[in-house]
XYZ file of C-alpha atoms in Angstrom:
555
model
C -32.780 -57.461 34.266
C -33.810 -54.331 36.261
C -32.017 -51.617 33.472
C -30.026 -52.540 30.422
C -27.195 -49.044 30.488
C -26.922 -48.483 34.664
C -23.502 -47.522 34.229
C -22.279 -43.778 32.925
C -18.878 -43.605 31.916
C -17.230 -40.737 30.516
C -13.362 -41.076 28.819
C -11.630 -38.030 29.060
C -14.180 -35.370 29.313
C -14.856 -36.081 25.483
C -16.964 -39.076 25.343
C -19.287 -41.163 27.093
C -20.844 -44.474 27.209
C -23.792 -46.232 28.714
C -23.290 -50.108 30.007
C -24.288 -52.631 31.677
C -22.123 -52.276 34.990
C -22.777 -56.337 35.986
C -20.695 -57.233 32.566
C -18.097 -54.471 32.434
C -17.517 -54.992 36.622
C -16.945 -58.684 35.938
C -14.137 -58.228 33.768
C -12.549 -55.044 35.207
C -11.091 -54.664 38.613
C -10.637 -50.865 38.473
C -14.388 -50.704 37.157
C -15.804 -52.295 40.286
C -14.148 -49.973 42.852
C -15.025 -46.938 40.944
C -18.413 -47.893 41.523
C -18.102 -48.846 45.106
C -16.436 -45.610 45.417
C -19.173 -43.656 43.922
C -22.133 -45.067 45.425
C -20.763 -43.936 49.028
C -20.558 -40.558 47.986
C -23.255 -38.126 48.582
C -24.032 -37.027 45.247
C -27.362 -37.704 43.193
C -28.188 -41.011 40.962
C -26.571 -41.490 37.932
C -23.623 -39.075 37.797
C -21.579 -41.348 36.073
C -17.929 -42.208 36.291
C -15.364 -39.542 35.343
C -12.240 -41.113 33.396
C -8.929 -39.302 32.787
C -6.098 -40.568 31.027
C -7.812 -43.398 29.501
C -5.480 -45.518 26.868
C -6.823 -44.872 22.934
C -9.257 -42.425 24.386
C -13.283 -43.297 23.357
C -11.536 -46.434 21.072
C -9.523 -48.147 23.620
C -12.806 -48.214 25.598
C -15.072 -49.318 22.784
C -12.801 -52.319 22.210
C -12.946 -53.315 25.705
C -16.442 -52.981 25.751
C -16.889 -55.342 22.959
C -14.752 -57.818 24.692
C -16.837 -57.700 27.908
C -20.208 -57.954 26.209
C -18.950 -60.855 24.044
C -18.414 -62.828 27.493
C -14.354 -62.198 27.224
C -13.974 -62.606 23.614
C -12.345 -60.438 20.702
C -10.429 -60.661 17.457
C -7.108 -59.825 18.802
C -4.702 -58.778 15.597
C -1.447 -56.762 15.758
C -2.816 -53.133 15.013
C -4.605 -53.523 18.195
C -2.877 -55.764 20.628
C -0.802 -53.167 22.177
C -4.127 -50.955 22.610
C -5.601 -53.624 24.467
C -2.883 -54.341 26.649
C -2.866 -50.893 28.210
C -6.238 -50.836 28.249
C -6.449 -54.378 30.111
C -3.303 -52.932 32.269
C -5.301 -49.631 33.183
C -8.594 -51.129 34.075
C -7.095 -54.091 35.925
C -8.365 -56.927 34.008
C -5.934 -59.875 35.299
C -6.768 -63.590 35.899
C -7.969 -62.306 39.834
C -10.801 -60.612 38.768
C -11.868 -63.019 35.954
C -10.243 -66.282 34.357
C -8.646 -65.820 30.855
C -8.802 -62.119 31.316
C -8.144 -59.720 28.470
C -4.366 -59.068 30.268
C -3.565 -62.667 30.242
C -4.816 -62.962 26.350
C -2.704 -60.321 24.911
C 0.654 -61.354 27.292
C 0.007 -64.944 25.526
C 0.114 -63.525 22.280
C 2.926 -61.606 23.049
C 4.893 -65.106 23.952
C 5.005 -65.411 20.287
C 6.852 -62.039 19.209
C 9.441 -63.479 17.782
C 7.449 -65.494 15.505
C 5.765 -61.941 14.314
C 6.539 -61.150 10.645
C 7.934 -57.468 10.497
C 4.848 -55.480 9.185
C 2.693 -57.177 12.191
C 5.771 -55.976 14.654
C 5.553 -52.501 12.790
C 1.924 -52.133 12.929
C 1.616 -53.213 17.068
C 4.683 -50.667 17.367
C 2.748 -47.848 15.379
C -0.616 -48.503 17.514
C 1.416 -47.873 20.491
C 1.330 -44.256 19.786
C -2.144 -43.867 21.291
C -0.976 -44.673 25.036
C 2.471 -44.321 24.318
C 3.503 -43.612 28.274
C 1.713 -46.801 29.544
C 2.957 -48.947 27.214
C 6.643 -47.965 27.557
C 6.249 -48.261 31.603
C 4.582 -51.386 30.968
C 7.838 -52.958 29.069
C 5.586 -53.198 25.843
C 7.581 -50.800 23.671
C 10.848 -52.144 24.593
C 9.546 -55.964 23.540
C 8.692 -54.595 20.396
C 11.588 -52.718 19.231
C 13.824 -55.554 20.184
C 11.820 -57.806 17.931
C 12.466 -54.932 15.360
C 16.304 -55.389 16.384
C 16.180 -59.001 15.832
C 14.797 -58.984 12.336
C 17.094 -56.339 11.055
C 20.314 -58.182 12.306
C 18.744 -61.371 10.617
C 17.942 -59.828 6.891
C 21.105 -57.630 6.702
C 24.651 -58.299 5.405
C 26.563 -55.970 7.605
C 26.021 -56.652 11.563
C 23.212 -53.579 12.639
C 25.440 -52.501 15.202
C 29.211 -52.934 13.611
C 29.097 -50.664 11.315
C 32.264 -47.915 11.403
C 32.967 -44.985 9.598
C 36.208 -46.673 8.031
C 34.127 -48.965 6.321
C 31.594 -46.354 4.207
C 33.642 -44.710 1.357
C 33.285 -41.016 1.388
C 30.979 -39.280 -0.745
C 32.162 -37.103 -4.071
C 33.270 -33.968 -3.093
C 30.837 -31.120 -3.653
C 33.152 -29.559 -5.790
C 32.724 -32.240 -8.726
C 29.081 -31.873 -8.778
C 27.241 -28.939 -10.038
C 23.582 -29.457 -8.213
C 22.613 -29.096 -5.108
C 20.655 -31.440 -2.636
C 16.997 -32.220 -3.338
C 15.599 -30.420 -0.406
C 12.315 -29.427 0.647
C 11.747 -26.214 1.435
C 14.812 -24.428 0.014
C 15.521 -22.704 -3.113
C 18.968 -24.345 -4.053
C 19.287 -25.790 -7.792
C 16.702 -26.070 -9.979
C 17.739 -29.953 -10.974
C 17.612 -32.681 -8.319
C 21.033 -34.626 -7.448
C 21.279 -38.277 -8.107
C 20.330 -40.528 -6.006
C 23.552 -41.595 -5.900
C 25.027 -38.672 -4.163
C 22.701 -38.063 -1.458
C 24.124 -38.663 2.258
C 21.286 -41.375 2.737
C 21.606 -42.767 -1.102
C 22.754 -45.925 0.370
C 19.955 -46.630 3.048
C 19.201 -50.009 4.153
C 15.886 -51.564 3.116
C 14.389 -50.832 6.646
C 14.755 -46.912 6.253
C 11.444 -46.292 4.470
C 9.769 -48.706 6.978
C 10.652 -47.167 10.117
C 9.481 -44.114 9.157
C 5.661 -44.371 9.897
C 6.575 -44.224 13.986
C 6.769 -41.391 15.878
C 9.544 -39.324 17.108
C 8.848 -40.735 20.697
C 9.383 -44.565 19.465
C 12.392 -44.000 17.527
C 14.186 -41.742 20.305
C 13.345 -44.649 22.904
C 15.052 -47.282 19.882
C 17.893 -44.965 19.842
C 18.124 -45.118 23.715
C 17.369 -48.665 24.229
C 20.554 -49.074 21.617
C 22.870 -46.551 23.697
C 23.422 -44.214 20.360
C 21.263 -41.001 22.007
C 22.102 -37.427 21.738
C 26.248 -37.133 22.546
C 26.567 -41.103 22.551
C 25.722 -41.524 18.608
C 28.616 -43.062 17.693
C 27.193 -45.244 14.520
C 27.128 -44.172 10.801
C 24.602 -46.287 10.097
C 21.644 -44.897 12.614
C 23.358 -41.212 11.821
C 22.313 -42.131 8.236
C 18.862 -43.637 9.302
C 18.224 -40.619 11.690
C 18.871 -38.084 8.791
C 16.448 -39.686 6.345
C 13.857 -40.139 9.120
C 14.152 -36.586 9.448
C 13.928 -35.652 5.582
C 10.976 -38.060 5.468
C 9.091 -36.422 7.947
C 9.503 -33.063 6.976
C 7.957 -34.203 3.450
C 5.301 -36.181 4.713
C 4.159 -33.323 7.830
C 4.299 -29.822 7.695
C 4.281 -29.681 11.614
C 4.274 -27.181 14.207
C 5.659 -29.354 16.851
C 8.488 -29.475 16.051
C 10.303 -29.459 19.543
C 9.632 -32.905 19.417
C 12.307 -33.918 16.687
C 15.078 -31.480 18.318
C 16.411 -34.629 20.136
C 17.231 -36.580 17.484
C 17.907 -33.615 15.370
C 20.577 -33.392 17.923
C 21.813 -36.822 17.907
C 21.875 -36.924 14.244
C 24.173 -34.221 13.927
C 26.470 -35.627 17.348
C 26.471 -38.622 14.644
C 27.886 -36.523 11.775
C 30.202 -34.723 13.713
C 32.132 -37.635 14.864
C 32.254 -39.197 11.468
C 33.197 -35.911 9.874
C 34.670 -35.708 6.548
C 35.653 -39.719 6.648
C 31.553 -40.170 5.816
C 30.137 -36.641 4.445
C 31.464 -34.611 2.239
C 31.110 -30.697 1.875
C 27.699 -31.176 -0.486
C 26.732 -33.275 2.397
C 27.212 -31.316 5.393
C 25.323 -28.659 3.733
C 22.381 -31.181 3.410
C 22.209 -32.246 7.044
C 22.017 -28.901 7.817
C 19.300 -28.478 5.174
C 17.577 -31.423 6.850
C 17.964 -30.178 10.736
C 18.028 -26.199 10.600
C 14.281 -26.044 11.130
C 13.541 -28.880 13.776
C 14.311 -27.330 16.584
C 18.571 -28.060 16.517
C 20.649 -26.759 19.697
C 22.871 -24.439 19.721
C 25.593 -26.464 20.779
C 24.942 -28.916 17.877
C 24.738 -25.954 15.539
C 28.625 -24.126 16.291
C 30.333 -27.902 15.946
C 28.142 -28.957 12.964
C 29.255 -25.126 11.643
C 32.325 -25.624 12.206
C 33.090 -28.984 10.596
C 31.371 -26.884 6.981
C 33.544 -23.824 7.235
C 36.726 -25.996 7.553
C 35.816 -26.994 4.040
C 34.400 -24.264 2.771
C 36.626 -24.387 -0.078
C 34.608 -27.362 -1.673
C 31.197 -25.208 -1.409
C 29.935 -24.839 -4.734
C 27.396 -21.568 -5.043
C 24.434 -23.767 -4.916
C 25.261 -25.080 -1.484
C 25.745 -21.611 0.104
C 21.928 -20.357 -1.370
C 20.246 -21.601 2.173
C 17.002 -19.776 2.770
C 15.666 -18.268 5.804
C 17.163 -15.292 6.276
C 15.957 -12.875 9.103
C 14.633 -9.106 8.366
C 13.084 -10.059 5.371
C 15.732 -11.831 3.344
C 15.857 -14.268 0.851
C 19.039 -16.132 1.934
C 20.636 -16.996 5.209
C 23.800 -14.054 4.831
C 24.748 -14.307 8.291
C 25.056 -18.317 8.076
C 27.787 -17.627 5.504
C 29.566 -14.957 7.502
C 29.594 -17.276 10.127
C 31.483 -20.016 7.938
C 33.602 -17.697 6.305
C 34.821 -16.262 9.560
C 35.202 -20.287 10.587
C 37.770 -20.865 7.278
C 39.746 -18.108 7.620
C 40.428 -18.675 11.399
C 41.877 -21.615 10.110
C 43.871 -20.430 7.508
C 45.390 -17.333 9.261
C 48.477 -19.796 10.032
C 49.827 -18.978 6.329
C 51.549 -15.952 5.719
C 50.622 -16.022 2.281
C 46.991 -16.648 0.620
C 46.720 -20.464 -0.061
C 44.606 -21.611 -3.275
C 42.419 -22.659 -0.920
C 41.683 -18.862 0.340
C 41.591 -17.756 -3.129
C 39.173 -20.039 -4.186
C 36.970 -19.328 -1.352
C 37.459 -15.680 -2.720
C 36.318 -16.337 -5.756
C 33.222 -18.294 -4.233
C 32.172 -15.499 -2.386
C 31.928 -13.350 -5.376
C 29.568 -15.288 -6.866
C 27.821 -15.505 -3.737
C 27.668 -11.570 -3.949
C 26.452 -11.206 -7.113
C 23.548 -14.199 -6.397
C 22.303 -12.248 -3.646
C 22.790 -8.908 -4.722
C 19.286 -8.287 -5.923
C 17.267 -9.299 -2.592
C 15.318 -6.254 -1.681
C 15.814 -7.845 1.965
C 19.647 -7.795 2.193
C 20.837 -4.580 4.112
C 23.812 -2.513 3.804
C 25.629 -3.534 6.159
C 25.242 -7.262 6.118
C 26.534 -7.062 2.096
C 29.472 -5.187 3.252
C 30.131 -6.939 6.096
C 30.451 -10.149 3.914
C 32.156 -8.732 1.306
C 34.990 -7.263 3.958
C 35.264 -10.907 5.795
C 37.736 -12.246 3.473
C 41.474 -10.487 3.838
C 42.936 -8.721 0.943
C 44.683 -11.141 -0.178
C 42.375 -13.719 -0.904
C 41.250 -12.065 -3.693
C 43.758 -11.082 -6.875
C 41.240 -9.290 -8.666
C 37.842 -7.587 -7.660
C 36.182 -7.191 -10.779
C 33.697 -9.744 -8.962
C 32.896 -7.195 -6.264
C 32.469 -4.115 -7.896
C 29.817 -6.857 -10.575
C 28.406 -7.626 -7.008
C 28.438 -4.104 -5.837
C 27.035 -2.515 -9.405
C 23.937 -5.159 -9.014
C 23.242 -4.074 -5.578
C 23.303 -0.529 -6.309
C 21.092 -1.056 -9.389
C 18.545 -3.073 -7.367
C 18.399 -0.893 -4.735
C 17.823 2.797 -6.180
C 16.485 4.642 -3.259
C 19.944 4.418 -1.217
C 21.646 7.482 0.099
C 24.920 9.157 -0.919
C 26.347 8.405 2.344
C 25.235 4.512 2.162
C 26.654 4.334 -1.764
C 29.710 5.352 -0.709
C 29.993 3.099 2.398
C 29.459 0.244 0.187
C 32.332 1.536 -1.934
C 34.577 1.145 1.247
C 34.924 -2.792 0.176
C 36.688 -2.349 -3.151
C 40.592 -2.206 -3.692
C 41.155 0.141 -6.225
C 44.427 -0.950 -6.956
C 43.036 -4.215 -7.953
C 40.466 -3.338 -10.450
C 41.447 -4.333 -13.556
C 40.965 -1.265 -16.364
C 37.939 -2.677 -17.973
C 36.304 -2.448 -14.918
C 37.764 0.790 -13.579
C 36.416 2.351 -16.907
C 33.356 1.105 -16.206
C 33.486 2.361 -12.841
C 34.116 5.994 -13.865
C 31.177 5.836 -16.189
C 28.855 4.538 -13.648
C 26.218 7.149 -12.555
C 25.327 4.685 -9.421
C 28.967 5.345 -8.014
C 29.599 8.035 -6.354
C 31.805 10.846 -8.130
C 34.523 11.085 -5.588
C 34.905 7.493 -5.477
C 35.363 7.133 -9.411
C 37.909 9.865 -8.411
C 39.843 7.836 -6.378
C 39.446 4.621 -8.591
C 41.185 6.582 -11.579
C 43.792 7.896 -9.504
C 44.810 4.426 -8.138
C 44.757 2.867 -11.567
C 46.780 6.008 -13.152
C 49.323 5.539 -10.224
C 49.421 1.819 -10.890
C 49.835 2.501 -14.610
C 53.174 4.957 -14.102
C 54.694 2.699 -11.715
C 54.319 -0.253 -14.319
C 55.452 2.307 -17.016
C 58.561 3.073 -15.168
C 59.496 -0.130 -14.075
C 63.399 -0.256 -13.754
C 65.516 -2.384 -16.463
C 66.181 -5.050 -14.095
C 62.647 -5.628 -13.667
C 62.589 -6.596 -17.113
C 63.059 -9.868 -19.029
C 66.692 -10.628 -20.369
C 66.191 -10.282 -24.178
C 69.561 -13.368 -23.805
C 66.549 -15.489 -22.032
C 64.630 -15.361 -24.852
C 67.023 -16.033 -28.434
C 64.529 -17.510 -30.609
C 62.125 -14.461 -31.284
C 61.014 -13.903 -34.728
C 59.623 -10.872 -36.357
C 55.796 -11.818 -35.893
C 56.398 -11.736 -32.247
C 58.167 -8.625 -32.361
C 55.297 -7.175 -33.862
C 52.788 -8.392 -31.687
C 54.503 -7.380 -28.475
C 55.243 -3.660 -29.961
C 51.013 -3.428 -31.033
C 50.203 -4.372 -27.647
C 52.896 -1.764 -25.947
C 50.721 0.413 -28.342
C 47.471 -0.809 -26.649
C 48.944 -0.250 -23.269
C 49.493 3.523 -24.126
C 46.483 3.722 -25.562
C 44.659 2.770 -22.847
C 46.870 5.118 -20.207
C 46.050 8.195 -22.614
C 42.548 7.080 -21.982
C 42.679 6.524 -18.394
C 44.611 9.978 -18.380
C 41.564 11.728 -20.039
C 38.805 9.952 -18.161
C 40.422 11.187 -15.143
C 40.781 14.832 -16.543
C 36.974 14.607 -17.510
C 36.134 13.446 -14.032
C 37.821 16.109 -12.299
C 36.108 18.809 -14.520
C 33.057 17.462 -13.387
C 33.549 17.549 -10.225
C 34.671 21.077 -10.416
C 31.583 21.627 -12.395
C 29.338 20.264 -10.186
C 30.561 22.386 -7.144
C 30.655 25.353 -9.056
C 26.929 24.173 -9.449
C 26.528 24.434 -5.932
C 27.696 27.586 -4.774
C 26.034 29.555 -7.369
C 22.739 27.482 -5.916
C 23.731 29.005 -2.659
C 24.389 32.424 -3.497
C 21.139 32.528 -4.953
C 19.216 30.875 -1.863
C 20.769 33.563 -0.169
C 19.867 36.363 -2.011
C 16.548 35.009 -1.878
C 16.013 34.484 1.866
C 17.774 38.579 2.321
C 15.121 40.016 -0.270
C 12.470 38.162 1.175
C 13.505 39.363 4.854
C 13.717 43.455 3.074
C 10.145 42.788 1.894
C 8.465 41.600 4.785
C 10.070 44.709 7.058
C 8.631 47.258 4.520
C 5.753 45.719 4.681
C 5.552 46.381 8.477
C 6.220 49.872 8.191
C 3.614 50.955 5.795
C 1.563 49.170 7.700
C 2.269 50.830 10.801
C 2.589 54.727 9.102
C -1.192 54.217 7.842
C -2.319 52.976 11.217
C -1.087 56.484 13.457
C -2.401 59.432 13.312
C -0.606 62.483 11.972
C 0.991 65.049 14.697
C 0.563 68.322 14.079
């Protein structure tokens, strides 16, 4: 043997081996007219053989160098059977080239897929990652997931592809649990929700186990089944598709995340068509948890949007406290605006406010007050959320001005001008007197606002005062009314004056202050004027002295 390593082979500009070229040409077909080709080139001895592309990179190579040095022998096992195939398939190593060939090995072992316990499918399907694009041109991937197929139909109850939506029972409501989703990555509720209440709660038994494969092997399982992007019409691989999702973002903090936006999509295709029949409000909230950050269309985003602020109503606080807000905020405001604007489109049939309003009213409050403190939240995006809702979806707005008060406290350094903007969302009429009280003590509140707020509540306070007879109750409609009742109801007609004196001098207080404080400011005036004139008087007699001692005297 003339030289031991003749042959120079380098895999994809990374690494490179020395051979024998006698053994490695007598098992690959490629190999042999590489090196015809490069010997009739002009170049100098022992370039070496440049390889692109190659299948598993420097370890697809290294296996098939072991199998040509060990005279076409190898331990073939299922975490590297599809390796070798592509490798065989990419350096032409068929039964022309060599008998028993590493090609015909692996196809034989292939025969025998269905006799293939589920981790050895699993594991051949996981290898195929490393030359995923040969091995699903080759067939190989398609083999494999319908050997997945096959064992899933033949350990489950309910046929894999027969499941419908009328079959799942819905999930509780959102409104009869107090928690919110277990999510990663969000600051929701500080306990976790059952199991039990979870959109994928009741996963199959091969949920966990699919979720080792990559995005490209489930997306071609999802094709190969007809369920991709707008043709998801199964509950059952919307359900897996959401908890492969979840998974991954707990197991992978990736930046690629482009690659998941096509199931991201189909999940939520999936949810859309099943609607409320499968996923209740808590739920919809945690698909969007689940799909907000991988990458989701926009298309996907208005109808899965949509379906939420239809049942808005169900939200409980935790479910609306979904991070990633832009500018700096905590939470996503405008996400909310966009679902509020969704629920009252579809309630602006009713002349009057539904409960349904109302308690979306009342929601929103809280919301207010939550977010109230975020140094990130700007004026006009509070305001704008507060002033989404129509008047009458709210019977009292003691819960703004609580919402407005925070926000004013934790953010000290606004303007006059901004203060009173914000003020722009409150119906005075509608304050109840605790909190109009409150409101005219308040130093954060502008003084011509707590102006108007006592006005409005002294206006509503003589109209109720001089309510006409017929307004009132028949004292016929009531016969059984006994002196202790008497009493009660003349003490709190007591109260009630009481409380209007107060208002009365509150008011009376506010308007000397006012008064006060613009007497204030013209007197601060006067005297910055009388400053700038005696400073002007100065300066000019200061010229002419100046100017006398400078020129001579005239005789």
């Amino acid at each position: 043997m003339k030289e031991l390593c003749d042959l120079k082979v380098n895999i994809n500009g990374e690494h490179t081996f020395y051979l024998n070229q006698r053994i490695m040409c007598k098992y690959s077909g490629r190999l042999k007219k590489l090196v015809k080709q490069e010997k009739r080139k002009a170049q100098p001895r022992n370039q070496g053989l440049q390889i692109l592309g190659f299948p598993g990179c420097e370890e697809g190579f290294e296996l098939v160098s072991r199998f040509c040095y060990n005279n076409g022998k190898i331990p073939i096992v299922p975490s590297t059977i599809s390796l070798l195939h592509c490798c065989a398939i990419y350096l032409e190593m068929t039964e022309e080239v060599s008998p028993c060939n590493l090609l015909t090995q692996t196809e034989y072992l292939m025969d025998g897929l269905c006799y293939w316990s589920w981790s050895d499918i699993l594991a051949s399907l996981k290898s195929c990652e490393q030359c995923f694009g040969l091995a699903e041109s080759s067939g190989l991937v398609d083999r494999l997931i319908s050997a997945l197929f096959t064992k899933i139909s033949a350990n489950t109850e309910i046929p894999f592809l027969q499941l419908q939506a009328s079959a799942v029972t819905p999930l509780p409501s959102s409104s009869s649990c107090s928690s919110s989703p277990d999510t990663v990555g969000f600051r929701c509720s500080s306990s976790k929700t059952p199991e039990s209440l979870k959109p994928c709660s009741n996963r199959e038994w091969w949920f966990d186990d699919l979720t080792i494969l990559a995005p490209p092997a489930i997306e071609r399982m999802m094709r190969l089944l007809g369920c991709y992007g707008s043709d998801n019409k199964n509950l059952l691989l919307t359900r897996f598709l959401l908890h492969y999702l979840r998974a991954s973002m707990q197991r992978w903090f990736f930046d690629y995340k482009t690659e998941y936006a096509g199931l991201a999509d189909t999940a939520v295709h999936g949810v859309v068509l099943m609607g409320r029949t499968a996923f209740s409000c808590r739920g919809l909230f945690w698909v969007l948890r689940v799909v907000s950050n991988l990458g989701l269309s926009r298309e996907c985003r208005y109808k899965l949007e949509k379906l939420m602020g239809l049942v808005l109503d169900q939200a409980t606080l935790d479910d609306l406290l979904v991070s990633g807000g832009t500018e700096g905020a905590v939470y996503d405001v405008n996400l909310v605006l966009r679902l509020v604007r969704v629920f009252v489109s579809s309630e602006e049939c009713g002349d009057a406010p539904s409960q349904r309003m109302r308690k979306v009213g009342r929601l929103i409050d809280k919301y207010l007050a939550e977010i109230s403190p975020d140094q990130g939240l700007k004026v006009q995006k509070f305001l704008g959320l507060a002033e989404s809702l129509p008047d009458g979806a709210r019977e009292c707005y003691d819960g703004v001005y609580r919402a407005l008060d925070i926000y004013l406290e934790s953010h000290p350094t606004l303007s006059t001008e901004e203060r009173t903007s914000l003020c722009r969302c409150l119906n005075y009429e509608k304050l109840t007197l605790e909190a109009c009280k409150d409101l005219a003590k308040n130093r954060r509140i502008p003084p011509g606002v707590a102006v108007q707020a006592l006005a409005s509540q002294q206006a509503k306070l003589q109209i109720n005062a001089h309510t006409s007879p017929r307004d009132r109750p028949d004292p016929s409609e009531t016969p059984r009314l006994t002196y202790h009742s008497r009493a009660e109801s003349t003490s709190l007609v007591e109260e009630d004056l009481d409380e209007k004196q107060e208002l009365r001098l509150n008011l009376y207080k506010m308007q000397n202050r006012v008064m006060e404080l613009e007497k204030v400011c013209r007197e601060m005036k006067g005297q910055m004027s009388k400053m700038a004139k005696s400073k002007s008087f100065n300066h000019r007699s200061c010229y002419h002295s100046s100017s006398s001692r400078g020129m001579p005297r005239l005789c």
